[in-house]
Amino acid sequence: MTENAIEMENLTKKFGDFTAVDKLSLNIKKGKIFGFLGPNGAGKSTTIRMLCTLSNPTSGSAKIAGYDLIKDPSKVRENIGLVAEKMIMYDTLTAAENLRFFGKLYRIPKQKLEDRIDEMLELVNMQEWKHTQIDKFSTGMKQRINVIRALLPEPEIIFMDEPTLGLDPQTTYSIRDITREINRSGVTVILTTHAMIEAEVLSDRVAIIDHGKIAALDTPQNLKKLIAESDVSIFGAEITNLTPKLIEKINSLDVVDAVAQQDDHNLKISANGTEALNQIIDIIRHEDGNIASITKSNETTLEDVFLAVTGKEIRDQATGKAASTPHMDGEAPKSRIR
Amino acid sequence: MDIIQILQDSYHVMIKDMIEFKRNRFEVAGLIAFPLIFLLLFGFIFPSGNTHENVQMGLVNLDQGAGSNEFITQMETMNKQLATTKNSSYMSFNNYSSVDAAKTAINKGTINGAFVIPPGFSSNVTSGQPGNVIVIVDNSNPTVAGTIEQVSSSTIGGLNGISANTNVLKLGSEANQQINPQAIIAPYVQNIETTIPGESNYFNFLAPGLIVMIGMMYIMNGVPETISKEKEKGTFDGMLSAPIHHISIILGKTMGLTIRGVVQCLFVLIFAVLLFGVTVQGNLLLVFFMIILGIFSFIGIGIMAVSLAEDQATAAMIMDFIMFPMIFLAGVIFPVQQMPWFMQDISKVIPLTYAGDAMRKIMLLNANVADVSTDIIILLAFGVITMLIALPLFRRGMKD
Ligand SMILES: Nc1ncnc2c1ncn2[C@@H]1O[C@H](COP(=O)(O)OP(=O)(O)OP(=O)(O)O)[C@@H](O)[C@H]1O
Ligand SMILES: [Mg+2]
């Protein structure tokens, strides 16, 4: 057997004329946590759907757990677990009924299944909710059940598409802990997230994909080093009278790669070249911006890498998510605190 | 993957669907309420037999002679005889002083039509000339107009009979002969014998077809609905990414739907018998078999629609497109014989026609398997062929 859990070769998905995933070639080692990052519509979910046999690749091939995606889809399915963007759960069924139904589809023997259900409920601390209908649960509780549902058949590989989206910090940490724990027991984890910190603390390796192509691929540490060593600088700017027009002006500078708004007054600007800071200050002053402070971060974060790699364009036409929000809102401050 | 495995997996899917169904009060209530509403609607919209009750008629007597008074008395006597029950009457008479007054009443909707006895009626009758009675019919509503024409012609016909009877008897006694007036006035008599005992009843015609039709509607709406619901919620991905044959999913779902559909059909049957006086002459087991076969024959079309449609709305539209002609052209609600030839031809390619036909023969005529074997073969073939087309379509349609 190979030491790769997943091998993709020129994996491509087109929707009509639109190429969502563009000749993706990538190997993911067994027993690792692999993070997929990328702006909305980059093609992360589409890639995962193809790898889970839910979507037929337009061209290219992939091997999952040693089985060919096209030739042996049922073998592939036996070895994977999926935590999809939408929760895979029936609202009117209880936690146990949901788990039991999916467990049976994986042919887990009756007694073993019952034991496994209890074991998994214990893992997420939800034993007392076993016989409660899902529609009575909070989002966090639902997601915990959703995750253990995917883990129930003890898959070799688990795909998690934005598993912490919309969860409170406690549940987010608990999901991350579970992810680490199952990974320690040997499960390969493929993770997509918009939370940079999550990718950074969990992943062994990260791929930043954009327009269906890999834009960067390495360990989080190496990626950060890459930015630190390049002439890309990340500035924090606090402007008391920040306007969208001003952001637009800064963004239009040639030296600026990306601008991300952090809050009402703070911007994060990714720029390159030695003249960058002067030009940025000039344009802010020219637009009557009132600069309270400018900082240059000494420690680069994965978010900085992300910005530098994926650039300033906002993908509003991509998915159903809110178009006007920058793609890293919400989770961004955490990454800055570090 | 072997067949046992597929069946086991579909069983799990079916059980899961059943639990979901059980927890949804609206769906459970609908299963019972829907047949009842349908029976009530169709049963009462369409006239049951030829009995009329309380037809509101205006009466304008412009003659006021002995002849017209006698005419009216006899009409009232006959009205009582024609009444179906003791307390009801066939017609109700309302007197008006002029034709215009009667016409106004018709326009207002107080009466449905009017008898007008013109001046000189009595003298015409006594002098041996025809006694013309004018019947005013409101032909803005063809159905009511038809009814009134029927009512008035049977009234006038009946009165003619009565007066002919008297005249013949009178002539006979004048000629000093024993005469049976009926033999002269109406030498030919029809005796209607029915295939099923009891009063002929529109529900008897309606119920057997309605049973399979409701089963058909349940399946054809249910298949697209159950699949699209899961697709939209995202739970479908959970089943598709599990190591099961995709056929198991659709099989399990249709098994669940079939069971619920059969239960619904049985409700129609029970309501029809208990509430609407429908009688079942045939073998109940055969009725049950026909229900299942009828439902089976529609599953393939349902799966095809859901496989070809992108979403629930499109699937529902395709279904309506297929279902509406079936409902009206299959001879369930209107007899096929009433339709123009091209519609009769269309009805021949609709499976519901055969299912309804077989059900009617079994339920009402006590037909046995051999009697309805053609229907059975056609339904089986239709079901199998559509299924064979649908399943590959379904497998292909599941992935994007
Ligand atoms: N079934 C489909 N038909 C047409 N286009 C699709 C379909 N599914 C996805 N796409 C398009 O493919 C592109 C990639 O979508 P995908 O869901 O993979 O993005 P993503 O990286 O997961 O984004 P997000 O971060 O918003 O989840 C998007 O532009 C999307 O609109
Ligand atoms: Mg996605």
Short mmCIF file of C-alpha atoms in Angstrom, two decimals, chain B residues 88-282:
data_model
loop_
_atom_site.label_atom_id
_atom_site.label_comp_id
_atom_site.label_asym_id
_atom_site.label_seq_id
_atom_site.Cartn_x
_atom_site.Cartn_y
_atom_site.Cartn_z
CA SER B 88 -88.54 16.63 -0.23
CA SER B 89 -90.13 17.55 -3.48
CA TYR B 90 -89.09 17.40 -7.09
CA MET B 91 -89.99 20.98 -7.86
CA SER B 92 -91.02 23.94 -5.80
CA PHE B 93 -93.47 26.33 -7.39
CA ASN B 94 -93.44 30.07 -6.99
CA ASN B 95 -96.27 32.10 -8.50
CA TYR B 96 -95.56 35.19 -10.56
CA SER B 97 -98.10 37.56 -12.06
CA SER B 98 -96.25 38.26 -15.29
CA VAL B 99 -93.62 36.79 -17.59
CA ASP B 100 -91.38 39.75 -16.85
CA ALA B 101 -91.61 39.17 -13.12
CA ALA B 102 -90.63 35.53 -13.64
CA LYS B 103 -87.70 36.55 -15.87
CA THR B 104 -86.46 38.99 -13.27
CA ALA B 105 -86.63 36.23 -10.67
CA ILE B 106 -84.58 33.98 -12.97
CA ASN B 107 -81.99 36.70 -13.41
CA LYS B 108 -81.83 37.19 -9.68
CA GLY B 109 -81.34 33.49 -9.25
CA THR B 110 -84.43 32.97 -7.07
CA ILE B 111 -85.80 30.44 -9.55
CA ASN B 112 -84.15 28.26 -12.17
CA GLY B 113 -86.88 28.40 -14.76
CA ALA B 114 -90.57 29.06 -15.19
CA PHE B 115 -93.74 27.52 -16.64
CA VAL B 116 -95.89 30.04 -18.40
CA ILE B 117 -99.49 29.15 -19.19
CA PRO B 118 -100.52 31.61 -21.91
CA PRO B 119 -103.94 33.23 -22.19
CA GLY B 120 -106.46 31.07 -24.00
CA PHE B 121 -104.91 27.83 -22.75
CA SER B 122 -108.23 26.52 -21.35
CA SER B 123 -110.22 27.33 -24.46
CA ASN B 124 -107.57 25.72 -26.67
CA VAL B 125 -107.68 22.52 -24.64
CA THR B 126 -111.49 22.31 -24.67
CA SER B 127 -111.63 23.08 -28.39
CA GLY B 128 -109.21 20.24 -29.17
CA GLN B 129 -106.23 22.44 -30.03
CA PRO B 130 -102.80 21.91 -28.51
CA GLY B 131 -102.41 23.37 -25.04
CA ASN B 132 -99.13 25.22 -25.36
CA VAL B 133 -97.13 25.71 -22.21
CA ILE B 134 -94.09 27.93 -22.42
CA VAL B 135 -91.06 26.91 -20.44
CA ILE B 136 -88.55 29.66 -19.79
CA VAL B 137 -85.04 28.33 -19.44
CA ASP B 138 -82.04 30.23 -18.19
CA ASN B 139 -79.49 29.19 -20.78
CA SER B 140 -76.66 31.31 -19.41
CA ASN B 141 -75.89 28.24 -17.35
CA PRO B 142 -76.00 25.18 -19.62
CA THR B 143 -76.07 22.68 -16.78
CA VAL B 144 -79.05 24.29 -15.09
CA ALA B 145 -80.73 24.80 -18.46
CA GLY B 146 -80.28 21.11 -19.23
CA THR B 147 -81.75 20.18 -15.91
CA ILE B 148 -84.78 22.43 -16.42
CA GLU B 149 -85.38 21.06 -19.90
CA GLN B 150 -85.24 17.57 -18.46
CA VAL B 151 -87.55 18.52 -15.60
CA SER B 152 -90.07 20.24 -17.82
CA SER B 153 -90.10 17.59 -20.51
CA SER B 154 -90.69 14.84 -18.00
CA THR B 155 -93.36 16.98 -16.38
CA ILE B 156 -95.16 17.67 -19.64
CA GLY B 157 -94.60 14.07 -20.72
CA GLY B 158 -96.09 12.83 -17.47
CA LEU B 159 -99.07 15.15 -17.75
CA ASN B 160 -99.65 14.06 -21.35
CA GLY B 161 -99.64 10.49 -20.12
CA ILE B 162 -102.19 11.23 -17.44
CA SER B 163 -104.52 13.02 -19.83
CA ALA B 164 -104.07 10.36 -22.53
CA ASN B 165 -104.93 7.76 -19.96
CA THR B 166 -108.17 9.52 -19.04
CA ASN B 167 -109.09 10.09 -22.69
CA VAL B 168 -108.45 6.48 -23.67
CA LEU B 169 -110.51 5.25 -20.73
CA LYS B 170 -113.28 7.65 -21.70
CA LEU B 171 -113.22 6.50 -25.33
CA GLY B 172 -113.19 2.91 -24.19
CA SER B 173 -116.22 3.29 -21.96
CA GLU B 174 -118.02 5.19 -24.74
CA ALA B 175 -117.32 2.26 -27.09
CA ASN B 176 -118.20 -0.12 -24.30
CA GLN B 177 -114.90 -1.94 -24.44
CA GLN B 178 -112.47 -3.10 -21.78
CA ILE B 179 -109.26 -1.32 -22.64
CA ASN B 180 -105.85 -1.19 -21.03
CA PRO B 181 -104.86 2.39 -21.75
CA GLN B 182 -101.16 1.73 -21.16
CA ALA B 183 -101.10 -0.78 -24.00
CA ILE B 184 -102.25 1.91 -26.36
CA ILE B 185 -100.40 4.94 -25.12
CA ALA B 186 -97.08 3.29 -24.30
CA PRO B 187 -96.93 -0.22 -25.72
CA TYR B 188 -93.16 -0.48 -25.17
CA VAL B 189 -91.77 -0.58 -21.67
CA GLN B 190 -88.17 -0.66 -20.68
CA ASN B 191 -87.12 -2.64 -17.66
CA ILE B 192 -83.68 -1.69 -16.44
CA GLU B 193 -81.68 -4.40 -14.82
CA THR B 194 -78.39 -3.49 -13.14
CA THR B 195 -75.21 -5.51 -12.96
CA ILE B 196 -74.75 -4.58 -9.37
CA PRO B 197 -77.60 -4.72 -6.91
CA GLY B 198 -78.98 -1.56 -5.41
CA GLU B 199 -79.45 1.92 -6.73
CA SER B 200 -77.02 3.02 -9.36
CA ASN B 201 -74.80 5.56 -7.72
CA TYR B 202 -72.08 7.85 -9.00
CA PHE B 203 -69.86 6.85 -6.10
CA ASN B 204 -69.93 3.27 -7.31
CA PHE B 205 -68.53 4.47 -10.59
CA LEU B 206 -66.11 6.92 -8.99
CA ALA B 207 -64.69 5.02 -6.02
CA PRO B 208 -62.72 2.21 -7.73
CA GLY B 209 -60.94 4.58 -10.10
CA LEU B 210 -60.47 7.15 -7.40
CA ILE B 211 -58.74 4.61 -5.19
CA VAL B 212 -55.99 3.96 -7.74
CA MET B 213 -55.92 7.59 -8.82
CA ILE B 214 -55.20 8.79 -5.31
CA GLY B 215 -52.56 6.08 -5.02
CA MET B 216 -51.05 7.33 -8.26
CA MET B 217 -51.02 10.94 -7.10
CA TYR B 218 -49.43 9.94 -3.82
CA ILE B 219 -46.59 8.11 -5.55
CA MET B 220 -46.03 10.60 -8.33
CA ASN B 221 -45.87 13.53 -5.94
CA GLY B 222 -44.10 11.57 -3.25
CA VAL B 223 -41.10 10.33 -5.21
CA PRO B 224 -39.87 13.74 -6.38
CA GLU B 225 -40.70 15.28 -3.04
CA THR B 226 -38.83 12.79 -0.89
CA ILE B 227 -35.73 12.89 -3.09
CA SER B 228 -35.57 16.65 -3.54
CA LYS B 229 -36.13 17.23 0.15
CA GLU B 230 -33.03 15.21 0.94
CA LYS B 231 -31.04 16.79 -1.84
CA GLU B 232 -31.87 20.27 -0.63
CA LYS B 233 -31.21 19.49 3.03
CA GLY B 234 -27.90 17.86 2.12
CA THR B 235 -28.73 14.54 3.76
CA PHE B 236 -28.66 12.88 0.36
CA ASP B 237 -24.88 13.27 0.32
CA GLY B 238 -24.77 11.18 3.47
CA MET B 239 -26.42 8.26 1.71
CA LEU B 240 -24.56 8.74 -1.56
CA SER B 241 -21.19 8.76 0.18
CA ALA B 242 -22.03 5.59 2.10
CA PRO B 243 -20.94 2.27 0.61
CA ILE B 244 -24.37 1.31 -0.64
CA HIS B 245 -25.71 0.76 -4.10
CA HIS B 246 -27.57 3.89 -5.17
CA ILE B 247 -30.49 1.76 -6.27
CA SER B 248 -31.05 0.92 -2.60
CA ILE B 249 -31.88 4.54 -1.90
CA ILE B 250 -34.61 4.83 -4.49
CA LEU B 251 -35.83 1.31 -3.75
CA GLY B 252 -36.13 1.98 -0.03
CA LYS B 253 -37.86 5.25 -0.63
CA THR B 254 -40.38 3.83 -3.07
CA MET B 255 -41.07 0.89 -0.77
CA GLY B 256 -41.94 3.31 1.99
CA LEU B 257 -44.04 5.41 -0.35
CA THR B 258 -45.82 2.34 -1.70
CA ILE B 259 -46.77 1.22 1.78
CA ARG B 260 -48.11 4.65 2.64
CA GLY B 261 -49.81 4.90 -0.74
CA VAL B 262 -51.56 1.57 -0.20
CA VAL B 263 -52.68 2.69 3.24
CA GLN B 264 -54.10 5.82 1.68
CA CYS B 265 -55.91 3.78 -0.96
CA LEU B 266 -57.38 1.62 1.76
CA PHE B 267 -58.66 4.75 3.46
CA VAL B 268 -60.42 5.74 0.23
CA LEU B 269 -61.94 2.29 0.09
CA ILE B 270 -63.07 2.37 3.71
CA PHE B 271 -64.57 5.85 3.43
CA ALA B 272 -66.27 4.97 0.17
CA VAL B 273 -67.90 1.93 1.76
CA LEU B 274 -68.78 3.40 5.13
CA LEU B 275 -69.73 6.95 4.17
CA PHE B 276 -70.83 6.79 0.55
CA GLY B 277 -72.58 3.48 0.31
CA VAL B 278 -70.20 1.89 -2.16
CA THR B 279 -70.42 -1.88 -2.19
CA VAL B 280 -67.55 -4.22 -2.92
CA GLN B 281 -68.77 -7.24 -4.86
CA GLY B 282 -65.38 -8.67 -5.70
#
